[in-house]
């Protein structure tokens, strides 16, 4: 079976700010997309000029929320962190009971 690995990009200044604020680098955030149980959801609160999405995925036993968009068939990471709401959505959709 042939699997295409997605390409990622990001603004390095936002990456630094995300790491300082949320403890998640965008390099680490890429791994959330590799989780076979990941959840992708459309960001309904963002402006209509550019569609944005969330990826909720498990990385190193933690759930990471990644905010992203598609630009020229590349996943552009906009933000990432260990957000409680993202963890709740991931656990609910994957029927994980705690």
mmCIF file of C-alpha atoms in Angstrom:
data_model
loop_
_atom_site.group_PDB
_atom_site.id
_atom_site.type_symbol
_atom_site.label_atom_id
_atom_site.label_comp_id
_atom_site.label_asym_id
_atom_site.label_seq_id
_atom_site.Cartn_x
_atom_site.Cartn_y
_atom_site.Cartn_z
ATOM 1 C CA UNK A 1 0.000 0.000 0.000
ATOM 2 C CA UNK A 2 1.291 3.464 -0.915
ATOM 3 C CA UNK A 3 0.857 6.164 1.738
ATOM 4 C CA UNK A 4 1.459 9.838 1.013
ATOM 5 C CA UNK A 5 2.969 11.771 3.899
ATOM 6 C CA UNK A 6 1.577 15.284 4.196
ATOM 7 C CA UNK A 7 3.781 18.334 3.959
ATOM 8 C CA UNK A 8 3.700 20.867 6.784
ATOM 9 C CA UNK A 9 4.692 24.499 7.126
ATOM 10 C CA UNK A 10 4.383 27.241 9.721
ATOM 11 C CA UNK A 11 5.491 30.679 10.730
ATOM 12 C CA UNK A 12 8.590 30.242 12.891
ATOM 13 C CA UNK A 13 7.686 33.199 15.135
ATOM 14 C CA UNK A 14 4.296 31.616 15.884
ATOM 15 C CA UNK A 15 6.067 28.334 16.576
ATOM 16 C CA UNK A 16 8.275 30.004 19.183
ATOM 17 C CA UNK A 17 5.302 31.766 20.794
ATOM 18 C CA UNK A 18 3.271 28.545 20.851
ATOM 19 C CA UNK A 19 6.111 26.678 22.540
ATOM 20 C CA UNK A 20 6.567 29.419 25.133
ATOM 21 C CA UNK A 21 2.837 29.663 25.866
ATOM 22 C CA UNK A 22 1.628 26.068 25.480
ATOM 23 C CA UNK A 23 4.770 23.916 25.650
ATOM 24 C CA UNK A 24 4.173 22.422 22.195
ATOM 25 C CA UNK A 25 6.419 23.014 19.211
ATOM 26 C CA UNK A 26 4.887 22.803 15.758
ATOM 27 C CA UNK A 27 7.404 20.069 14.917
ATOM 28 C CA UNK A 28 5.917 17.958 17.716
ATOM 29 C CA UNK A 29 2.376 18.994 16.734
ATOM 30 C CA UNK A 30 2.826 17.358 13.311
ATOM 31 C CA UNK A 31 2.738 13.981 15.043
ATOM 32 C CA UNK A 32 -0.923 14.472 16.033
ATOM 33 C CA UNK A 33 -1.815 13.875 12.382
ATOM 34 C CA UNK A 34 -0.142 10.431 12.523
ATOM 35 C CA UNK A 35 -2.530 9.198 15.242
ATOM 36 C CA UNK A 36 -4.899 6.730 13.536
ATOM 37 C CA UNK A 37 -7.623 7.791 16.001
ATOM 38 C CA UNK A 38 -7.133 11.527 15.378
ATOM 39 C CA UNK A 39 -10.197 13.739 15.052
ATOM 40 C CA UNK A 40 -10.386 16.503 12.429
ATOM 41 C CA UNK A 41 -12.981 19.231 13.008
ATOM 42 C CA UNK A 42 -13.766 22.427 11.146
ATOM 43 C CA UNK A 43 -13.185 25.666 13.068
ATOM 44 C CA UNK A 44 -16.639 27.233 12.835
ATOM 45 C CA UNK A 45 -15.661 30.441 14.646
ATOM 46 C CA UNK A 46 -13.010 31.614 12.181
ATOM 47 C CA UNK A 47 -13.688 34.102 9.407
ATOM 48 C CA UNK A 48 -14.846 32.820 6.040
ATOM 49 C CA UNK A 49 -11.795 34.144 4.179
ATOM 50 C CA UNK A 50 -9.845 30.958 4.931
ATOM 51 C CA UNK A 51 -11.168 27.642 6.230
ATOM 52 C CA UNK A 52 -9.470 26.493 9.393
ATOM 53 C CA UNK A 53 -9.549 23.172 11.180
ATOM 54 C CA UNK A 54 -8.536 21.414 14.373
ATOM 55 C CA UNK A 55 -6.692 18.127 14.650
ATOM 56 C CA UNK A 56 -6.974 16.342 18.000
ATOM 57 C CA UNK A 57 -4.391 13.564 18.224
ATOM 58 C CA UNK A 58 -2.393 11.581 20.739
ATOM 59 C CA UNK A 59 1.355 12.201 20.917
ATOM 60 C CA UNK A 60 3.484 10.575 23.622
ATOM 61 C CA UNK A 61 0.352 9.621 25.658
ATOM 62 C CA UNK A 62 -0.947 13.237 25.635
ATOM 63 C CA UNK A 63 -3.675 14.733 23.463
ATOM 64 C CA UNK A 64 -2.495 17.679 21.365
ATOM 65 C CA UNK A 65 -4.846 20.128 19.672
ATOM 66 C CA UNK A 66 -3.497 21.566 16.427
ATOM 67 C CA UNK A 67 -5.171 24.482 14.654
ATOM 68 C CA UNK A 68 -4.392 24.470 10.933
ATOM 69 C CA UNK A 69 -5.415 25.358 7.400
ATOM 70 C CA UNK A 70 -4.567 24.094 3.915
ATOM 71 C CA UNK A 71 -2.513 26.299 1.609
ATOM 72 C CA UNK A 72 -1.443 24.940 -1.779
ATOM 73 C CA UNK A 73 -2.052 21.346 -0.600
ATOM 74 C CA UNK A 74 0.227 21.877 2.413
ATOM 75 C CA UNK A 75 -0.918 21.732 6.026
ATOM 76 C CA UNK A 76 -0.075 25.103 7.592
ATOM 77 C CA UNK A 77 0.002 24.860 11.383
ATOM 78 C CA UNK A 78 -1.352 27.976 13.055
ATOM 79 C CA UNK A 79 -1.337 26.948 16.711
ATOM 80 C CA UNK A 80 -0.936 23.938 19.005
ATOM 81 C CA UNK A 81 -1.241 23.037 22.644
ATOM 82 C CA UNK A 82 -2.493 20.677 25.315
ATOM 83 C CA UNK A 83 -6.022 22.089 25.466
ATOM 84 C CA UNK A 84 -8.631 20.536 27.776
ATOM 85 C CA UNK A 85 -11.465 20.975 25.289
ATOM 86 C CA UNK A 86 -9.471 19.165 22.591
ATOM 87 C CA UNK A 87 -8.775 16.298 24.972
ATOM 88 C CA UNK A 88 -12.483 16.094 25.851
ATOM 89 C CA UNK A 89 -13.486 15.949 22.182
ATOM 90 C CA UNK A 90 -10.854 13.282 21.446
ATOM 91 C CA UNK A 91 -11.951 11.124 24.368
ATOM 92 C CA UNK A 92 -15.657 11.521 23.569
ATOM 93 C CA UNK A 93 -15.267 10.683 19.874
ATOM 94 C CA UNK A 94 -13.014 7.718 20.627
ATOM 95 C CA UNK A 95 -15.300 6.568 23.463
ATOM 96 C CA UNK A 96 -12.537 6.750 26.060
ATOM 97 C CA UNK A 97 -13.967 6.685 29.576
ATOM 98 C CA UNK A 98 -12.024 7.988 32.518
#
